[in-house]
mmCIF file of N, CA, C and O in Angstrom:
data_model
loop_
_atom_site.group_PDB
_atom_site.id
_atom_site.type_symbol
_atom_site.label_atom_id
_atom_site.label_comp_id
_atom_site.label_asym_id
_atom_site.label_seq_id
_atom_site.Cartn_x
_atom_site.Cartn_y
_atom_site.Cartn_z
ATOM 1 N N MET Z 1295 30.769 3.517 -33.213
ATOM 2 C CA MET Z 1295 29.425 4.218 -33.578
ATOM 3 C C MET Z 1295 29.410 5.545 -32.910
ATOM 4 O O MET Z 1295 29.900 5.778 -31.811
ATOM 5 N N ASN Z 1296 28.722 6.471 -33.573
ATOM 6 C CA ASN Z 1296 28.575 7.774 -33.010
ATOM 7 C C ASN Z 1296 27.641 7.895 -31.789
ATOM 8 O O ASN Z 1296 26.466 7.449 -31.942
ATOM 9 N N PHE Z 1297 28.093 8.257 -30.542
ATOM 10 C CA PHE Z 1297 27.305 8.188 -29.449
ATOM 11 C C PHE Z 1297 26.079 9.175 -29.538
ATOM 12 O O PHE Z 1297 25.062 8.822 -28.954
ATOM 13 N N THR Z 1298 26.233 10.148 -30.166
ATOM 14 C CA THR Z 1298 25.161 11.194 -30.330
ATOM 15 C C THR Z 1298 23.977 10.463 -31.118
ATOM 16 O O THR Z 1298 22.745 10.552 -30.678
ATOM 17 N N LEU Z 1299 24.292 9.791 -32.178
ATOM 18 C CA LEU Z 1299 23.377 9.060 -32.885
ATOM 19 C C LEU Z 1299 22.705 7.988 -32.158
ATOM 20 O O LEU Z 1299 21.435 7.815 -32.108
ATOM 21 N N LEU Z 1300 23.491 7.295 -31.325
ATOM 22 C CA LEU Z 1300 22.957 6.241 -30.511
ATOM 23 C C LEU Z 1300 21.873 6.821 -29.551
ATOM 24 O O LEU Z 1300 20.897 6.250 -29.171
ATOM 25 N N ILE Z 1301 22.251 7.895 -28.844
ATOM 26 C CA ILE Z 1301 21.404 8.490 -27.757
ATOM 27 C C ILE Z 1301 20.088 9.041 -28.446
ATOM 28 O O ILE Z 1301 19.054 8.859 -27.876
ATOM 29 N N MET Z 1302 20.242 9.650 -29.641
ATOM 30 C CA MET Z 1302 19.078 10.143 -30.360
ATOM 31 C C MET Z 1302 18.192 9.036 -30.625
ATOM 32 O O MET Z 1302 16.846 9.091 -30.559
ATOM 33 N N GLY Z 1303 18.704 7.926 -31.243
ATOM 34 C CA GLY Z 1303 17.932 6.793 -31.479
ATOM 35 C C GLY Z 1303 17.255 6.124 -30.190
ATOM 36 O O GLY Z 1303 15.953 5.715 -30.467
ATOM 37 N N MET Z 1304 17.941 6.155 -29.151
ATOM 38 C CA MET Z 1304 17.290 5.494 -27.889
ATOM 39 C C MET Z 1304 16.135 6.541 -27.443
ATOM 40 O O MET Z 1304 15.111 6.111 -27.008
ATOM 41 N N ALA Z 1305 16.366 7.772 -27.506
ATOM 42 C CA ALA Z 1305 15.463 8.845 -27.171
ATOM 43 C C ALA Z 1305 14.114 8.623 -28.024
ATOM 44 O O ALA Z 1305 12.994 8.690 -27.634
ATOM 45 N N PHE Z 1306 14.384 8.460 -29.401
ATOM 46 C CA PHE Z 1306 13.217 8.400 -30.371
ATOM 47 C C PHE Z 1306 12.339 7.132 -30.074
ATOM 48 O O PHE Z 1306 11.174 7.211 -30.030
ATOM 49 N N ILE Z 1307 12.978 6.010 -29.756
ATOM 50 C CA ILE Z 1307 12.285 4.806 -29.448
ATOM 51 C C ILE Z 1307 11.638 4.932 -28.226
ATOM 52 O O ILE Z 1307 10.313 4.627 -27.976
ATOM 53 N N THR Z 1308 12.125 5.607 -27.125
ATOM 54 C CA THR Z 1308 11.487 5.732 -25.821
ATOM 55 C C THR Z 1308 10.264 6.621 -26.051
ATOM 56 O O THR Z 1308 9.115 6.339 -25.588
ATOM 57 N N ILE Z 1309 10.442 7.825 -26.757
ATOM 58 C CA ILE Z 1309 9.281 8.610 -27.028
ATOM 59 C C ILE Z 1309 8.168 8.024 -27.820
ATOM 60 O O ILE Z 1309 7.061 8.141 -27.477
ATOM 61 N N LEU Z 1310 8.463 7.186 -28.794
ATOM 62 C CA LEU Z 1310 7.608 6.476 -29.628
ATOM 63 C C LEU Z 1310 6.695 5.520 -28.818
ATOM 64 O O LEU Z 1310 5.548 5.423 -28.917
ATOM 65 N N ILE Z 1311 7.429 4.830 -27.875
ATOM 66 C CA ILE Z 1311 6.727 3.790 -27.053
ATOM 67 C C ILE Z 1311 5.690 4.561 -26.115
ATOM 68 O O ILE Z 1311 4.684 4.016 -25.984
ATOM 69 N N LYS Z 1312 6.113 5.544 -25.497
ATOM 70 C CA LYS Z 1312 5.262 6.217 -24.599
ATOM 71 C C LYS Z 1312 4.202 6.944 -25.449
ATOM 72 O O LYS Z 1312 3.052 7.108 -24.962
ATOM 73 N N ALA Z 1313 4.514 7.552 -26.590
ATOM 74 C CA ALA Z 1313 3.465 8.228 -27.313
ATOM 75 C C ALA Z 1313 2.377 7.332 -27.827
ATOM 76 O O ALA Z 1313 1.132 7.744 -27.907
ATOM 77 N N ILE Z 1314 2.663 6.092 -28.085
ATOM 78 C CA ILE Z 1314 1.646 5.178 -28.445
ATOM 79 C C ILE Z 1314 0.461 5.068 -27.477
ATOM 80 O O ILE Z 1314 -0.678 4.952 -27.890
ATOM 81 N N PHE Z 1315 0.847 5.032 -26.028
ATOM 82 C CA PHE Z 1315 -0.146 4.925 -25.121
ATOM 83 C C PHE Z 1315 -0.968 6.138 -25.030
ATOM 84 O O PHE Z 1315 -2.246 6.175 -24.727
ATOM 85 N N PHE Z 1316 -0.268 7.385 -25.264
ATOM 86 C CA PHE Z 1316 -1.120 8.688 -25.218
ATOM 87 C C PHE Z 1316 -2.047 8.794 -26.427
ATOM 88 O O PHE Z 1316 -3.103 9.183 -26.397
ATOM 89 N N ILE Z 1317 -1.499 8.433 -27.635
ATOM 90 C CA ILE Z 1317 -2.267 8.429 -28.900
ATOM 91 C C ILE Z 1317 -3.494 7.602 -28.821
ATOM 92 O O ILE Z 1317 -4.596 7.997 -29.172
ATOM 93 N N LEU Z 1318 -3.296 6.352 -28.366
ATOM 94 C CA LEU Z 1318 -4.422 5.349 -28.377
ATOM 95 C C LEU Z 1318 -5.355 5.611 -27.238
ATOM 96 O O LEU Z 1318 -6.540 5.250 -27.271
ATOM 97 N N GLY Z 1319 -4.878 6.182 -26.152
ATOM 98 C CA GLY Z 1319 -5.816 6.586 -25.051
ATOM 99 C C GLY Z 1319 -6.637 5.488 -24.497
ATOM 100 O O GLY Z 1319 -6.163 4.433 -24.275
ATOM 101 N N ASP Z 1320 -7.861 5.779 -24.561
ATOM 102 C CA ASP Z 1320 -8.910 4.797 -23.959
ATOM 103 C C ASP Z 1320 -9.159 3.577 -24.994
ATOM 104 O O ASP Z 1320 -9.788 2.603 -24.487
ATOM 105 N N ARG Z 1321 -8.704 3.605 -26.078
ATOM 106 C CA ARG Z 1321 -9.026 2.621 -27.079
ATOM 107 C C ARG Z 1321 -8.095 1.456 -26.731
ATOM 108 O O ARG Z 1321 -8.406 0.309 -27.111
ATOM 109 N N LEU Z 1322 -6.993 1.626 -26.046
ATOM 110 C CA LEU Z 1322 -6.167 0.570 -25.671
ATOM 111 C C LEU Z 1322 -6.466 -0.046 -24.231
ATOM 112 O O LEU Z 1322 -6.317 0.738 -23.260
ATOM 113 N N VAL Z 1323 -7.083 -1.120 -24.209
ATOM 114 C CA VAL Z 1323 -7.559 -1.642 -22.977
ATOM 115 C C VAL Z 1323 -6.751 -2.820 -22.544
ATOM 116 O O VAL Z 1323 -6.665 -3.812 -23.274
ATOM 117 N N PHE Z 1324 -6.046 -2.926 -21.380
ATOM 118 C CA PHE Z 1324 -5.384 -3.966 -20.918
ATOM 119 C C PHE Z 1324 -6.240 -4.964 -20.197
ATOM 120 O O PHE Z 1324 -7.165 -4.559 -19.568
ATOM 121 N N PRO Z 1325 -5.831 -6.284 -20.257
ATOM 122 C CA PRO Z 1325 -6.656 -7.257 -19.374
ATOM 123 C C PRO Z 1325 -6.430 -6.896 -17.803
ATOM 124 O O PRO Z 1325 -5.420 -6.213 -17.493
ATOM 125 N N ALA Z 1326 -7.339 -7.308 -17.075
ATOM 126 C CA ALA Z 1326 -7.246 -7.207 -15.671
ATOM 127 C C ALA Z 1326 -5.953 -7.638 -14.996
ATOM 128 O O ALA Z 1326 -5.309 -6.963 -14.154
ATOM 129 N N TRP Z 1327 -5.545 -8.716 -15.423
ATOM 130 C CA TRP Z 1327 -4.338 -9.327 -14.888
ATOM 131 C C TRP Z 1327 -3.094 -8.447 -15.232
ATOM 132 O O TRP Z 1327 -2.188 -8.389 -14.340
ATOM 133 N N LEU Z 1328 -3.041 -7.857 -16.390
ATOM 134 C CA LEU Z 1328 -1.968 -7.020 -16.816
ATOM 135 C C LEU Z 1328 -1.898 -5.669 -15.907
ATOM 136 O O LEU Z 1328 -0.898 -5.260 -15.516
ATOM 137 N N ASN Z 1329 -3.228 -5.171 -15.758
ATOM 138 C CA ASN Z 1329 -3.269 -3.962 -14.962
ATOM 139 C C ASN Z 1329 -2.850 -4.261 -13.527
ATOM 140 O O ASN Z 1329 -2.199 -3.355 -12.916
ATOM 141 N N LEU Z 1330 -3.177 -5.393 -12.999
ATOM 142 C CA LEU Z 1330 -2.780 -5.869 -11.634
ATOM 143 C C LEU Z 1330 -1.195 -5.858 -11.545
ATOM 144 O O LEU Z 1330 -0.569 -5.437 -10.619
ATOM 145 N N ALA Z 1331 -0.728 -6.622 -12.694
ATOM 146 C CA ALA Z 1331 0.842 -6.739 -12.598
ATOM 147 C C ALA Z 1331 1.550 -5.406 -12.760
ATOM 148 O O ALA Z 1331 2.460 -5.108 -12.148
ATOM 149 N N LEU Z 1332 1.011 -4.560 -13.500
ATOM 150 C CA LEU Z 1332 1.621 -3.203 -13.848
ATOM 151 C C LEU Z 1332 1.569 -2.321 -12.485
ATOM 152 O O LEU Z 1332 2.409 -1.403 -12.329
ATOM 153 N N SER Z 1333 0.602 -2.634 -11.628
ATOM 154 C CA SER Z 1333 0.474 -1.754 -10.510
ATOM 155 C C SER Z 1333 1.563 -2.039 -9.420
ATOM 156 O O SER Z 1333 1.873 -1.298 -8.568
ATOM 157 N N PHE Z 1334 2.275 -3.224 -9.593
ATOM 158 C CA PHE Z 1334 3.297 -3.574 -8.723
ATOM 159 C C PHE Z 1334 4.754 -3.002 -9.261
ATOM 160 O O PHE Z 1334 5.786 -3.097 -8.464
ATOM 161 N N VAL Z 1335 4.749 -2.518 -10.370
ATOM 162 C CA VAL Z 1335 6.035 -1.976 -11.013
ATOM 163 C C VAL Z 1335 6.765 -0.912 -10.182
ATOM 164 O O VAL Z 1335 7.963 -1.044 -9.751
ATOM 165 N N PRO Z 1336 6.105 0.198 -9.713
ATOM 166 C CA PRO Z 1336 6.742 1.207 -8.811
ATOM 167 C C PRO Z 1336 7.371 0.641 -7.642
ATOM 168 O O PRO Z 1336 8.501 0.909 -7.244
ATOM 169 N N VAL Z 1337 6.690 -0.172 -6.901
ATOM 170 C CA VAL Z 1337 7.222 -0.752 -5.678
ATOM 171 C C VAL Z 1337 8.400 -1.709 -6.014
ATOM 172 O O VAL Z 1337 9.294 -1.660 -5.275
ATOM 173 N N THR Z 1338 8.359 -2.466 -7.007
ATOM 174 C CA THR Z 1338 9.478 -3.338 -7.383
ATOM 175 C C THR Z 1338 10.609 -2.569 -7.700
ATOM 176 O O THR Z 1338 11.796 -2.924 -7.360
ATOM 177 N N VAL Z 1339 10.559 -1.468 -8.483
ATOM 178 C CA VAL Z 1339 11.602 -0.676 -8.963
ATOM 179 C C VAL Z 1339 12.274 -0.038 -7.703
ATOM 180 O O VAL Z 1339 13.435 -0.009 -7.607
ATOM 181 N N LEU Z 1340 11.480 0.626 -6.931
ATOM 182 C CA LEU Z 1340 12.022 1.211 -5.729
ATOM 183 C C LEU Z 1340 12.681 0.262 -4.794
ATOM 184 O O LEU Z 1340 13.848 0.577 -4.306
ATOM 185 N N THR Z 1341 12.180 -0.961 -4.648
ATOM 186 C CA THR Z 1341 12.900 -1.969 -3.876
ATOM 187 C C THR Z 1341 14.176 -2.414 -4.461
ATOM 188 O O THR Z 1341 15.190 -2.519 -3.657
ATOM 189 N N ALA Z 1342 14.246 -2.444 -5.750
ATOM 190 C CA ALA Z 1342 15.478 -2.862 -6.460
ATOM 191 C C ALA Z 1342 16.411 -1.810 -6.374
ATOM 192 O O ALA Z 1342 17.696 -2.047 -6.325
ATOM 193 N N ILE Z 1343 16.148 -0.485 -6.242
ATOM 194 C CA ILE Z 1343 17.152 0.550 -6.097
ATOM 195 C C ILE Z 1343 17.542 0.810 -4.641
ATOM 196 O O ILE Z 1343 18.786 0.883 -4.343
ATOM 197 N N ILE Z 1344 16.612 0.580 -3.717
ATOM 198 C CA ILE Z 1344 16.976 0.897 -2.299
ATOM 199 C C ILE Z 1344 17.689 -0.236 -1.589
ATOM 200 O O ILE Z 1344 18.556 -0.008 -0.796
ATOM 201 N N THR Z 1345 17.237 -1.509 -1.842
ATOM 202 C CA THR Z 1345 17.757 -2.650 -1.128
ATOM 203 C C THR Z 1345 19.337 -2.664 -1.254
ATOM 204 O O THR Z 1345 20.024 -2.941 -0.166
ATOM 205 N N PRO Z 1346 20.012 -2.537 -2.418
ATOM 206 C CA PRO Z 1346 21.538 -2.623 -2.427
ATOM 207 C C PRO Z 1346 22.182 -1.483 -1.586
ATOM 208 O O PRO Z 1346 23.124 -1.590 -0.964
ATOM 209 N N MET Z 1347 21.470 -0.350 -1.525
ATOM 210 C CA MET Z 1347 21.991 0.832 -0.835
ATOM 211 C C MET Z 1347 22.038 0.521 0.701
ATOM 212 O O MET Z 1347 22.694 1.119 1.424
ATOM 213 N N ILE Z 1348 20.978 -0.267 1.138
ATOM 214 C CA ILE Z 1348 20.743 -0.513 2.532
ATOM 215 C C ILE Z 1348 21.725 -1.591 2.995
ATOM 216 O O ILE Z 1348 22.416 -1.584 4.043
ATOM 217 N N LEU Z 1349 21.777 -2.765 2.253
ATOM 218 C CA LEU Z 1349 22.510 -3.894 2.559
ATOM 219 C C LEU Z 1349 23.987 -3.774 2.232
ATOM 220 O O LEU Z 1349 24.741 -4.466 2.914
ATOM 221 N N SER Z 1350 24.370 -3.030 1.201
ATOM 222 C CA SER Z 1350 25.713 -2.847 0.919
ATOM 223 C C SER Z 1350 25.993 -1.411 0.638
ATOM 224 O O SER Z 1350 26.312 -1.043 -0.614
ATOM 225 N N PRO Z 1351 26.123 -0.515 1.570
ATOM 226 C CA PRO Z 1351 26.188 0.834 1.441
ATOM 227 C C PRO Z 1351 27.504 1.293 0.756
ATOM 228 O O PRO Z 1351 27.516 2.410 0.175
ATOM 229 N N HIS Z 1352 28.578 0.569 0.828
ATOM 230 C CA HIS Z 1352 29.812 0.974 0.419
ATOM 231 C C HIS Z 1352 30.058 0.309 -0.946
ATOM 232 O O HIS Z 1352 31.256 0.358 -1.714
ATOM 233 N N GLY Z 1353 29.125 -0.567 -1.526
ATOM 234 C CA GLY Z 1353 29.288 -1.168 -2.735
ATOM 235 C C GLY Z 1353 30.107 -2.425 -2.830
ATOM 236 O O GLY Z 1353 30.475 -2.928 -3.934
ATOM 237 N N LYS Z 1354 30.578 -3.047 -1.734
ATOM 238 C CA LYS Z 1354 31.303 -4.091 -1.750
ATOM 239 C C LYS Z 1354 30.709 -5.340 -1.169
ATOM 240 O O LYS Z 1354 29.861 -6.014 -1.942
ATOM 241 N N ASP Z 1355 30.857 -5.659 0.047
ATOM 242 C CA ASP Z 1355 30.213 -6.825 0.662
ATOM 243 C C ASP Z 1355 28.916 -6.394 1.300
ATOM 244 O O ASP Z 1355 28.700 -5.178 1.662
ATOM 245 N N LEU Z 1356 28.195 -7.369 1.707
ATOM 246 C CA LEU Z 1356 27.071 -7.187 2.638
ATOM 247 C C LEU Z 1356 27.450 -6.708 3.957
ATOM 248 O O LEU Z 1356 28.370 -7.267 4.528
ATOM 249 N N GLU Z 1357 26.773 -5.700 4.435
ATOM 250 C CA GLU Z 1357 27.087 -5.199 5.855
ATOM 251 C C GLU Z 1357 25.927 -5.355 6.731
ATOM 252 O O GLU Z 1357 25.176 -4.395 7.048
ATOM 253 N N LEU Z 1358 25.677 -6.644 7.106
ATOM 254 C CA LEU Z 1358 24.602 -7.058 7.941
ATOM 255 C C LEU Z 1358 25.055 -7.099 9.424
ATOM 256 O O LEU Z 1358 25.070 -8.064 10.123
ATOM 257 N N ASN Z 1359 25.326 -5.788 9.927
ATOM 258 C CA ASN Z 1359 25.798 -5.648 11.257
ATOM 259 C C ASN Z 1359 25.113 -4.472 11.826
ATOM 260 O O ASN Z 1359 24.368 -3.708 11.146
ATOM 261 N N LEU Z 1360 25.304 -4.273 13.134
ATOM 262 C CA LEU Z 1360 24.611 -3.245 13.936
ATOM 263 C C LEU Z 1360 25.423 -1.906 13.719
ATOM 264 O O LEU Z 1360 25.069 -0.905 14.432
ATOM 265 N N ARG Z 1361 26.407 -1.777 12.940
ATOM 266 C CA ARG Z 1361 27.199 -0.623 12.725
ATOM 267 C C ARG Z 1361 26.818 -0.024 11.313
ATOM 268 O O ARG Z 1361 27.502 0.810 10.869
ATOM 269 N N ASN Z 1362 25.806 -0.521 10.750
ATOM 270 C CA ASN Z 1362 25.341 -0.013 9.398
ATOM 271 C C ASN Z 1362 24.212 0.916 9.613
ATOM 272 O O ASN Z 1362 22.978 0.456 9.867
ATOM 273 N N PRO Z 1363 24.376 2.266 9.451
ATOM 274 C CA PRO Z 1363 23.276 3.129 9.779
ATOM 275 C C PRO Z 1363 22.010 2.995 8.809
ATOM 276 O O PRO Z 1363 20.955 3.234 9.237
ATOM 277 N N GLN Z 1364 22.297 2.654 7.584
ATOM 278 C CA GLN Z 1364 21.242 2.517 6.709
ATOM 279 C C GLN Z 1364 20.314 1.308 7.083
ATOM 280 O O GLN Z 1364 19.094 1.394 7.058
ATOM 281 N N LEU Z 1365 21.017 0.338 7.551
ATOM 282 C CA LEU Z 1365 20.233 -0.881 7.806
ATOM 283 C C LEU Z 1365 19.352 -0.577 9.090
ATOM 284 O O LEU Z 1365 18.243 -0.974 9.187
ATOM 285 N N LEU Z 1366 19.977 0.032 10.103
ATOM 286 C CA LEU Z 1366 19.255 0.329 11.335
ATOM 287 C C LEU Z 1366 18.080 1.284 11.133
ATOM 288 O O LEU Z 1366 16.990 1.068 11.688
ATOM 289 N N ALA Z 1367 18.393 2.420 10.352
ATOM 290 C CA ALA Z 1367 17.349 3.383 10.062
ATOM 291 C C ALA Z 1367 16.188 2.649 9.189
ATOM 292 O O ALA Z 1367 14.989 3.025 9.363
ATOM 293 N N SER Z 1368 16.506 1.792 8.371
ATOM 294 C CA SER Z 1368 15.528 1.135 7.565
ATOM 295 C C SER Z 1368 14.579 0.247 8.415
ATOM 296 O O SER Z 1368 13.367 0.144 8.221
ATOM 297 N N LEU Z 1369 15.234 -0.452 9.361
ATOM 298 C CA LEU Z 1369 14.486 -1.296 10.314
ATOM 299 C C LEU Z 1369 13.575 -0.417 11.187
ATOM 300 O O LEU Z 1369 12.396 -0.819 11.428
ATOM 301 N N ILE Z 1370 14.112 0.628 11.574
ATOM 302 C CA ILE Z 1370 13.151 1.459 12.350
ATOM 303 C C ILE Z 1370 11.995 2.085 11.549
ATOM 304 O O ILE Z 1370 10.924 2.159 12.013
ATOM 305 N N ALA Z 1371 12.340 2.468 10.251
ATOM 306 C CA ALA Z 1371 11.228 2.888 9.377
ATOM 307 C C ALA Z 1371 10.237 1.871 9.099
ATOM 308 O O ALA Z 1371 8.997 2.157 9.127
ATOM 309 N N VAL Z 1372 10.637 0.634 9.029
ATOM 310 C CA VAL Z 1372 9.692 -0.445 8.716
ATOM 311 C C VAL Z 1372 8.811 -0.548 10.086
ATOM 312 O O VAL Z 1372 7.646 -0.864 9.895
ATOM 313 N N LEU Z 1373 9.392 -0.570 11.210
ATOM 314 C CA LEU Z 1373 8.739 -0.697 12.464
ATOM 315 C C LEU Z 1373 7.657 0.420 12.537
ATOM 316 O O LEU Z 1373 6.442 0.253 12.837
ATOM 317 N N ILE Z 1374 8.008 1.623 12.240
ATOM 318 C CA ILE Z 1374 7.088 2.804 12.335
ATOM 319 C C ILE Z 1374 5.959 2.685 11.308
ATOM 320 O O ILE Z 1374 4.862 3.073 11.617
ATOM 321 N N CYS Z 1375 6.358 2.016 10.110
ATOM 322 C CA CYS Z 1375 5.326 1.888 9.061
ATOM 323 C C CYS Z 1375 4.235 0.845 9.598
ATOM 324 O O CYS Z 1375 3.011 0.930 9.360
ATOM 325 N N LEU Z 1376 4.777 -0.222 10.149
ATOM 326 C CA LEU Z 1376 3.812 -1.260 10.716
ATOM 327 C C LEU Z 1376 2.911 -0.622 11.811
ATOM 328 O O LEU Z 1376 1.741 -1.091 11.917
ATOM 329 N N ILE Z 1377 3.505 0.243 12.617
ATOM 330 C CA ILE Z 1377 2.785 0.699 13.772
ATOM 331 C C ILE Z 1377 1.740 2.019 13.282
ATOM 332 O O ILE Z 1377 0.458 1.869 13.597
ATOM 333 N N SER Z 1378 2.276 2.823 12.364
ATOM 334 C CA SER Z 1378 1.375 4.073 12.114
ATOM 335 C C SER Z 1378 0.867 4.114 10.652
ATOM 336 O O SER Z 1378 -0.178 4.676 10.678
ATOM 337 N N ARG Z 1379 1.530 3.629 9.755
ATOM 338 C CA ARG Z 1379 1.030 3.650 8.360
ATOM 339 C C ARG Z 1379 0.937 5.175 7.933
ATOM 340 O O ARG Z 1379 0.081 5.380 6.990
ATOM 341 N N ARG Z 1380 1.718 6.115 8.523
ATOM 342 C CA ARG Z 1380 1.756 7.468 8.014
ATOM 343 C C ARG Z 1380 3.130 7.773 7.318
ATOM 344 O O ARG Z 1380 4.148 7.778 7.917
ATOM 345 N N GLN Z 1381 2.947 8.117 6.060
ATOM 346 C CA GLN Z 1381 4.022 8.289 5.181
ATOM 347 C C GLN Z 1381 5.102 9.280 5.680
ATOM 348 O O GLN Z 1381 6.271 9.097 5.648
ATOM 349 N N LEU Z 1382 4.589 10.498 5.962
ATOM 350 C CA LEU Z 1382 5.392 11.618 6.471
ATOM 351 C C LEU Z 1382 6.173 11.259 7.659
ATOM 352 O O LEU Z 1382 7.332 11.588 7.893
ATOM 353 N N LEU Z 1383 5.466 10.608 8.695
ATOM 354 C CA LEU Z 1383 6.149 10.181 9.825
ATOM 355 C C LEU Z 1383 7.204 9.168 9.638
ATOM 356 O O LEU Z 1383 8.267 9.248 10.238
ATOM 357 N N ILE Z 1384 6.993 8.228 8.710
ATOM 358 C CA ILE Z 1384 7.923 7.130 8.306
ATOM 359 C C ILE Z 1384 9.170 7.847 7.740
ATOM 360 O O ILE Z 1384 10.277 7.494 8.213
ATOM 361 N N ILE Z 1385 9.021 8.798 6.806
ATOM 362 C CA ILE Z 1385 10.118 9.423 6.117
ATOM 363 C C ILE Z 1385 10.952 10.211 7.210
ATOM 364 O O ILE Z 1385 12.084 10.105 7.363
ATOM 365 N N ALA Z 1386 10.232 10.999 8.093
ATOM 366 C CA ALA Z 1386 10.867 11.886 9.103
ATOM 367 C C ALA Z 1386 11.655 10.943 10.154
ATOM 368 O O ALA Z 1386 12.892 11.262 10.325
ATOM 369 N N VAL Z 1387 11.062 9.913 10.674
ATOM 370 C CA VAL Z 1387 11.704 8.989 11.652
ATOM 371 C C VAL Z 1387 12.833 8.284 11.032
ATOM 372 O O VAL Z 1387 13.948 8.203 11.474
ATOM 373 N N GLY Z 1388 12.641 7.849 9.771
ATOM 374 C CA GLY Z 1388 13.811 7.148 9.048
ATOM 375 C C GLY Z 1388 14.937 8.022 8.826
ATOM 376 O O GLY Z 1388 16.101 7.650 9.074
ATOM 377 N N LEU Z 1389 14.706 9.301 8.374
ATOM 378 C CA LEU Z 1389 15.882 10.192 8.011
ATOM 379 C C LEU Z 1389 16.528 10.613 9.493
ATOM 380 O O LEU Z 1389 17.769 10.698 9.467
ATOM 381 N N LEU Z 1390 15.697 10.942 10.471
ATOM 382 C CA LEU Z 1390 16.388 11.241 11.753
ATOM 383 C C LEU Z 1390 17.125 10.165 12.292
ATOM 384 O O LEU Z 1390 18.235 10.351 12.822
ATOM 385 N N SER Z 1391 16.598 8.914 12.326
ATOM 386 C CA SER Z 1391 17.346 7.847 12.784
ATOM 387 C C SER Z 1391 18.559 7.544 11.975
ATOM 388 O O SER Z 1391 19.619 7.248 12.633
ATOM 389 N N PHE Z 1392 18.612 7.683 10.690
ATOM 390 C CA PHE Z 1392 19.814 7.475 9.879
ATOM 391 C C PHE Z 1392 20.884 8.373 10.156
ATOM 392 O O PHE Z 1392 21.962 8.145 10.400
ATOM 393 N N PHE Z 1393 20.477 9.786 10.333
ATOM 394 C CA PHE Z 1393 21.429 10.721 10.661
ATOM 395 C C PHE Z 1393 21.964 10.602 12.028
ATOM 396 O O PHE Z 1393 23.069 10.871 12.347
ATOM 397 N N PHE Z 1394 21.130 10.062 13.092
ATOM 398 C CA PHE Z 1394 21.621 9.839 14.319
ATOM 399 C C PHE Z 1394 22.675 8.727 14.375
ATOM 400 O O PHE Z 1394 23.588 8.867 15.007
ATOM 401 N N PHE Z 1395 22.304 7.674 13.736
ATOM 402 C CA PHE Z 1395 23.193 6.475 13.615
ATOM 403 C C PHE Z 1395 24.440 6.791 12.967
ATOM 404 O O PHE Z 1395 25.562 6.416 13.345
ATOM 405 N N GLN Z 1396 24.290 7.572 11.830
ATOM 406 C CA GLN Z 1396 25.585 8.017 11.187
ATOM 407 C C GLN Z 1396 26.513 8.866 12.051
ATOM 408 O O GLN Z 1396 27.749 8.665 12.074
ATOM 409 N N TRP Z 1397 25.923 9.858 12.752
ATOM 410 C CA TRP Z 1397 26.730 10.628 13.787
ATOM 411 C C TRP Z 1397 27.221 9.748 14.857
ATOM 412 O O TRP Z 1397 28.410 9.945 15.197
ATOM 413 N N TYR Z 1398 26.429 8.890 15.405
ATOM 414 C CA TYR Z 1398 26.815 8.102 16.609
ATOM 415 C C TYR Z 1398 28.016 7.113 16.198
ATOM 416 O O TYR Z 1398 28.852 7.003 17.039
ATOM 417 N N PHE Z 1399 27.945 6.581 15.047
ATOM 418 C CA PHE Z 1399 29.072 5.599 14.661
ATOM 419 C C PHE Z 1399 30.331 6.369 14.203
ATOM 420 O O PHE Z 1399 31.348 5.840 14.110
ATOM 421 N N SER Z 1400 30.224 7.675 13.879
ATOM 422 C CA SER Z 1400 31.375 8.507 13.482
ATOM 423 C C SER Z 1400 32.162 9.047 14.640
ATOM 424 O O SER Z 1400 33.246 9.341 14.506
ATOM 425 N N VAL Z 1401 31.494 9.073 15.897
ATOM 426 C CA VAL Z 1401 32.119 9.687 17.123
ATOM 427 C C VAL Z 1401 33.009 8.601 17.661
ATOM 428 O O VAL Z 1401 33.054 7.582 17.653
#
């Protein structure tokens, strides 16, 4: 099958699905339970993307040890989140601790 045609078809279907919600606007009302369920989608998708990178950074086996800089930095970020609940602080401390552990284990 022609890949260009396949990609154009997928793009058309994606645009059509998204356009339906914009065209219908406020006339399309979801039940409360569906709105609640949809509110969890971004968190779920981010968790599904980030968790494998933390637990298996090299893409093979789980690396649940103290020489995994991603795991250590994420645990520190979770701790800072529980203490402060400040997003910028969590990001800064998580990145700094990741770079520190990556440097420390490479020396």
